[in-house]
Short mmCIF file of C-alpha atoms (C1' of nucleotides) in Angstrom, two decimals:
data_model
loop_
_atom_site.label_atom_id
_atom_site.label_comp_id
_atom_site.label_asym_id
_atom_site.label_seq_id
_atom_site.Cartn_x
_atom_site.Cartn_y
_atom_site.Cartn_z
CA MET A 16 6.55 -7.29 15.01
CA ARG A 17 5.31 -4.74 13.01
CA GLU A 18 9.43 -4.98 10.29
CA ASP A 19 6.97 -2.91 8.13
CA VAL A 20 3.33 -3.18 6.18
CA PHE A 21 4.36 -1.57 3.33
CA ALA A 22 7.28 -2.69 2.46
CA ALA A 23 5.83 -6.03 3.28
CA LEU A 24 2.83 -5.82 0.57
CA ALA A 25 5.82 -4.47 -2.00
CA SER A 26 6.41 -7.62 -3.42
CA PRO A 27 4.02 -9.03 -6.20
CA VAL A 28 4.73 -12.82 -4.94
CA ARG A 29 4.18 -11.54 -0.47
CA ARG A 30 0.39 -9.91 -2.15
CA GLN A 31 -0.61 -13.03 -4.19
CA LEU A 32 0.25 -15.73 -0.94
CA LEU A 33 -1.67 -13.00 1.06
CA HIS A 34 -4.12 -13.55 -1.23
CA LEU A 35 -4.38 -17.50 -1.29
CA LEU A 36 -4.54 -17.37 2.31
CA LEU A 37 -7.77 -15.10 1.57
CA ASP A 38 -9.82 -17.31 -0.48
CA GLY A 39 -7.90 -20.74 0.60
CA GLY A 40 -7.75 -20.38 4.14
CA SER A 41 -5.07 -21.71 6.70
CA GLN A 42 -2.78 -23.33 4.42
CA PRO A 43 0.68 -25.75 4.64
CA VAL A 44 3.41 -23.81 3.63
CA GLY A 45 4.30 -27.29 0.36
CA ARG A 46 0.11 -26.18 -0.30
CA LEU A 47 0.88 -22.79 -0.85
CA ALA A 48 4.60 -22.98 -2.37
CA GLU A 49 2.87 -24.74 -5.34
CA ARG A 50 1.72 -22.33 -7.25
CA PHE A 51 4.40 -20.35 -7.59
CA ASP A 52 6.91 -21.43 -9.93
CA MET A 53 10.14 -20.17 -7.16
CA ALA A 54 11.82 -23.32 -4.97
CA ARG A 55 10.02 -23.92 -1.68
CA PRO A 56 12.63 -21.71 0.91
CA SER A 57 12.51 -19.18 -1.47
CA VAL A 58 8.12 -19.39 -0.79
CA SER A 59 9.55 -19.66 3.21
CA GLU A 60 11.22 -16.66 3.24
CA HIS A 61 8.82 -15.19 1.79
CA LEU A 62 6.40 -15.80 4.48
CA LYS A 63 9.20 -15.32 6.93
CA VAL A 64 8.70 -11.13 6.05
CA LEU A 65 5.34 -11.59 6.23
CA LYS A 66 5.14 -12.45 9.37
CA ASP A 67 7.16 -10.29 10.64
CA ALA A 68 4.64 -7.47 8.93
CA GLY A 69 2.25 -9.32 11.80
CA LEU A 70 0.29 -10.54 8.36
CA VAL A 71 0.27 -14.15 9.13
CA ALA A 72 0.67 -16.62 11.68
CA GLU A 73 1.66 -19.86 11.94
CA SER A 74 0.50 -23.64 13.89
CA ARG A 75 1.97 -25.94 13.86
CA HIS A 76 -0.09 -29.06 12.72
CA GLY A 77 2.15 -32.42 12.96
CA ARG A 78 5.61 -31.80 10.83
CA GLU A 79 2.94 -29.39 8.66
CA ARG A 80 2.92 -25.55 10.00
CA HIS A 81 -0.12 -23.76 8.92
CA TYR A 82 -0.16 -20.36 7.50
CA ARG A 83 -3.39 -17.82 8.31
CA LEU A 84 -3.85 -15.16 7.66
CA GLU A 85 -3.89 -12.05 10.26
CA ALA A 86 -5.22 -9.19 7.81
CA ALA A 87 -5.32 -6.39 11.17
CA PRO A 88 -2.23 -4.93 10.12
CA LEU A 89 -3.79 -4.23 7.08
CA MET A 90 -5.15 -1.72 9.46
CA GLU A 91 -2.35 0.66 9.10
CA ILE A 92 -2.75 1.19 5.43
CA ARG A 93 -6.36 1.22 5.53
CA ASP A 94 -5.69 4.71 7.82
CA TRP A 95 -2.48 5.92 5.91
CA LEU A 96 -4.86 6.09 2.52
CA THR A 97 -7.54 7.88 4.20
CA PRO A 98 -6.08 11.39 3.88
CA TYR A 99 -5.95 10.53 0.10
CA GLU A 100 -9.50 9.52 -0.61
CA ARG A 101 -11.05 12.83 -0.71
CA PHE A 102 -8.13 14.22 -2.85
CA TRP A 103 -8.81 12.00 -5.55
CA ARG A 104 -12.42 12.09 -5.27
CA GLU A 105 -11.74 15.99 -6.10
CA ARG A 106 -10.54 15.15 -9.18
CA LEU A 107 -12.79 12.76 -10.46
CA ALA A 108 -15.44 15.01 -10.06
CA ASP A 109 -13.81 17.87 -12.25
CA LEU A 110 -12.40 15.41 -15.31
CA GLY A 111 -14.03 18.25 -17.71
CA THR A 112 -11.31 20.63 -17.56
CA VAL A 113 -8.24 19.78 -18.33
CA LEU A 114 -7.03 16.41 -18.59
CA ASP A 115 -3.37 16.42 -19.96
CA ASP A 116 -0.96 15.62 -17.97
CA MET A 117 1.83 15.98 -18.83
CA GLU A 118 0.75 19.38 -20.06
CA ASP A 119 2.05 22.30 -17.66
CA ARG A 120 -0.35 25.40 -16.15
CA ASP A 121 -0.36 27.03 -13.46
CA ASP A 122 -2.20 25.43 -10.96
CA ASP A 123 -2.93 26.36 -6.75
CA ASN A 124 0.52 27.17 -5.06
CA ARG A 125 0.22 28.11 -1.26
CA MET B 10 3.44 4.29 -16.67
CA ARG B 11 2.29 2.81 -13.52
CA GLU B 12 5.20 1.11 -12.44
CA ASP B 13 3.71 -0.75 -9.16
CA VAL B 14 2.46 1.43 -7.03
CA PHE B 15 2.98 -0.87 -4.24
CA ALA B 16 6.79 -1.24 -4.50
CA ALA B 17 6.42 3.17 -4.85
CA LEU B 18 5.13 3.02 -1.05
CA ALA B 19 7.24 0.68 0.11
CA SER B 20 9.56 3.72 1.25
CA PRO B 21 9.52 5.82 4.31
CA VAL B 22 11.02 8.62 2.33
CA ARG B 23 8.31 8.20 -0.06
CA ARG B 24 5.01 8.71 1.98
CA GLN B 25 7.23 11.50 3.76
CA LEU B 26 7.07 13.33 0.23
CA LEU B 27 3.45 12.23 -0.72
CA HIS B 28 2.39 13.30 3.11
CA LEU B 29 4.33 17.03 3.07
CA LEU B 30 2.21 17.39 -1.10
CA LEU B 31 -0.33 16.29 0.88
CA ASP B 32 -0.85 19.08 3.00
CA GLY B 33 2.02 21.42 1.61
CA GLY B 34 0.21 21.35 -2.28
CA SER B 35 2.43 21.86 -5.36
CA GLN B 36 6.13 22.29 -3.71
CA PRO B 37 9.34 22.61 -5.82
CA VAL B 38 11.88 20.15 -4.93
CA GLY B 39 13.88 22.08 -2.82
CA ARG B 40 11.76 22.76 -0.64
CA LEU B 41 10.46 19.25 -0.22
CA ALA B 42 14.01 18.23 0.11
CA GLU B 43 14.62 20.57 2.52
CA ARG B 44 12.64 18.50 4.68
CA PHE B 45 15.22 15.17 4.44
CA ASP B 46 18.68 14.49 6.21
CA MET B 47 19.31 13.31 2.43
CA ALA B 48 20.84 15.29 -0.56
CA ARG B 49 19.06 16.70 -2.57
CA PRO B 50 19.68 14.03 -5.86
CA SER B 51 18.66 11.45 -3.54
CA VAL B 52 15.67 13.22 -2.94
CA SER B 53 14.84 13.60 -6.62
CA GLU B 54 15.43 9.93 -7.67
CA HIS B 55 12.53 8.84 -5.09
CA LEU B 56 10.26 11.59 -6.87
CA LYS B 57 11.16 9.88 -9.97
CA VAL B 58 10.02 6.46 -8.58
CA LEU B 59 6.86 8.44 -7.51
CA LYS B 60 5.85 10.24 -10.58
CA ASP B 61 6.72 6.78 -12.50
CA ALA B 62 4.48 5.48 -10.12
CA GLY B 63 1.85 8.15 -11.94
CA LEU B 64 1.52 9.35 -8.14
CA VAL B 65 3.35 12.93 -8.77
CA ALA B 66 3.11 15.22 -11.89
CA GLU B 67 5.51 17.33 -12.16
CA SER B 68 4.91 21.03 -13.99
CA ARG B 69 7.86 23.90 -15.10
CA HIS B 70 7.90 26.77 -13.38
CA GLY B 71 10.78 28.83 -14.27
CA ARG B 72 13.55 27.34 -13.68
CA GLU B 73 11.69 25.35 -10.78
CA ARG B 74 10.04 22.41 -11.36
CA HIS B 75 6.43 21.81 -8.91
CA TYR B 76 6.11 18.59 -8.21
CA ARG B 77 1.90 17.83 -7.26
CA LEU B 78 -0.05 15.03 -5.62
CA GLU B 79 -1.95 12.71 -7.75
CA ALA B 80 -3.21 10.51 -5.77
CA ALA B 81 -5.65 8.53 -8.33
CA PRO B 82 -3.06 5.13 -8.04
CA LEU B 83 -4.13 5.42 -4.77
CA MET B 84 -7.04 3.96 -5.66
CA GLU B 85 -5.64 0.88 -7.21
CA ILE B 86 -3.92 0.54 -3.35
CA ARG B 87 -7.94 0.54 -2.12
CA ASP B 88 -9.56 -1.46 -4.48
CA TRP B 89 -6.63 -4.52 -3.60
CA LEU B 90 -7.64 -3.65 0.73
CA THR B 91 -11.21 -4.53 -0.41
CA PRO B 92 -11.20 -7.97 -0.11
CA TYR B 93 -9.47 -8.09 3.45
CA GLU B 94 -11.45 -5.74 5.48
CA ARG B 95 -13.80 -8.37 5.92
CA PHE B 96 -11.26 -10.02 7.92
CA TRP B 97 -9.80 -7.99 9.67
CA ARG B 98 -13.55 -6.64 10.67
CA GLU B 99 -14.78 -10.02 12.00
CA ARG B 100 -10.83 -10.22 14.24
CA LEU B 101 -11.56 -6.83 15.49
CA ALA B 102 -15.85 -8.23 16.91
CA ASP B 103 -14.39 -11.49 18.06
CA LEU B 104 -11.52 -9.79 20.68
CA GLY B 105 -12.90 -5.68 21.57
CA THR B 106 -9.34 -6.48 23.77
CA VAL B 107 -6.33 -6.38 21.67
CA LEU B 108 -6.50 -2.52 21.01
CA ASP B 109 -3.51 -1.69 21.25
CA ASP B 110 -2.16 -2.46 17.58
CA MET B 111 -3.68 1.26 17.15
CA GLU B 112 -1.12 3.08 18.78
CA ASP B 113 1.03 3.49 15.67
CA ARG B 114 -0.23 6.29 13.50
CA ASP B 115 2.03 7.77 11.10
CA ASP B 116 5.24 6.64 10.49
CA ASP B 117 6.82 10.16 8.71
CA ASN B 118 10.48 10.83 10.42
CA ARG B 119 13.82 11.29 9.96
"C1'" DA C 6 15.07 -48.79 14.32
"C1'" DC C 7 14.69 -46.67 9.91
"C1'" DT C 8 12.84 -43.96 6.26
"C1'" DA C 9 10.27 -40.34 3.92
"C1'" DT C 10 7.94 -35.52 5.11
"C1'" DA C 11 7.75 -31.06 6.04
"C1'" DG C 12 9.43 -27.21 6.25
"C1'" DG C 13 13.57 -23.69 8.55
"C1'" DT C 14 18.26 -21.89 8.37
"C1'" DC C 15 22.06 -20.95 6.12
"C1'" DG C 16 25.79 -19.53 2.79
"C1'" DG C 17 25.96 -17.37 -1.69
"C1'" DA C 18 24.91 -15.19 -6.27
"C1'" DA C 19 22.53 -12.39 -8.63
"C1'" DA C 20 19.97 -8.30 -8.80
"C1'" DT C 21 18.35 -4.25 -7.03
"C1'" DT C 22 17.44 0.09 -3.60
"C1'" DT C 23 19.32 3.73 -1.47
"C1'" DC C 24 22.50 7.39 -1.23
"C1'" DC C 25 26.34 9.71 -2.88
"C1'" DT C 26 29.40 13.23 -5.37
"C1'" DA C 27 30.95 14.83 -9.47
"C1'" DC C 28 29.07 17.05 -13.13
"C1'" DC C 29 25.59 19.11 -16.55
"C1'" DA C 30 21.25 21.64 -19.13
"C1'" DG C 31 18.93 25.69 -17.97
"C1'" DT C 32 16.60 30.13 -16.17
"C1'" DC C 33 16.89 34.60 -14.11
"C1'" DA C 34 19.18 38.22 -12.52
"C1'" DA C 35 23.24 41.53 -13.21
"C1'" DT D 16 27.73 37.78 -21.45
"C1'" DT D 17 29.00 36.03 -16.54
"C1'" DG D 18 27.91 34.61 -12.84
"C1'" DA D 19 24.26 32.37 -9.47
"C1'" DC D 20 20.66 29.54 -8.53
"C1'" DT D 21 17.65 25.04 -9.98
"C1'" DG D 22 16.92 20.53 -10.17
"C1'" DG D 23 18.61 16.36 -13.36
"C1'" DT D 24 21.47 12.44 -14.75
"C1'" DA D 25 25.49 9.44 -14.74
"C1'" DG D 26 28.76 6.81 -12.41
"C1'" DG D 27 29.45 4.02 -8.19
"C1'" DA D 28 29.97 2.07 -2.98
"C1'" DA D 29 26.76 0.28 0.03
"C1'" DA D 30 23.34 -2.32 1.61
"C1'" DT D 31 19.27 -4.63 0.75
"C1'" DT D 32 16.56 -8.38 -1.47
"C1'" DT D 33 15.79 -12.16 -4.00
"C1'" DC D 34 16.33 -16.25 -5.67
"C1'" DC D 35 18.97 -20.67 -4.92
"C1'" DG D 36 20.88 -25.95 -3.56
"C1'" DA D 37 22.01 -27.32 0.81
"C1'" DC D 38 21.93 -29.22 4.62
"C1'" DC D 39 18.92 -29.62 9.22
"C1'" DT D 40 15.67 -30.48 12.67
"C1'" DA D 41 11.03 -32.51 13.66
"C1'" DT D 42 7.52 -35.64 13.07
"C1'" DA D 43 4.27 -39.45 10.55
"C1'" DG D 44 4.20 -44.41 9.35
"C1'" DT D 45 5.97 -48.41 8.82
#
DNA sequence: ACTATAGGTCGGAAATTTCCTACCAGTCAA
DNA sequence: TTGACTGGTAGGAAATTTCCGACCTATAGT
């Protein structure tokens, strides 16, 4: 478990899967697969990646397998993000200054 | 620009690069590359991915190129994360026992 | 029992990523 | 100018990802 949450989120398909589970609740694979333009085994593979990252969990109901969201590992992302928050707020604060990204002038060095 | 921020963060090397820029400030490529076990051109490629995602910007200083953090695109990640926050707080409130998830902090290695 | 349904896994093809060693362009310093 | 230094790019090997059709197992219903 904990097979790199960042990598799991790198695919738009997998992010969409999480979103479907977020506002559709626990769902069988077939229902999830309907929403995509790809074959069901491919969706299964994506679900496996999410499961290895701890982002979803499955439960058996008869011959169906319901996948549900496990949002806890997303805390790792949020925690990683935290030290950057200050930084982007600074940038937004003084946008009265130069905004050209491509242009260069000497900024702070240390 | 905006070449998928999630994908850019999928690589541990690139996350570490951002971290180096976060607390080391603007730095030339060589100084960044020293910190890794890989050849400099590889680090250059990673920087290019970060630049395409809008996460870093470069500025020329003599024969050096200084890369600096551009944290703004990380807002996209935070915004994506937001609807999940409610969900994981619910989970944590229920159990209150499983705290071993908090063990893994940063993953910057190599 | 038999058939249909749900969904994993198994190769394999294609595309992408990741890393390397060259090599090239620009810049500084003699 | 000749060098030394910084860092991009080119091309390619290797590994990984992504997708597929084909197959297998398990369950449900008849």
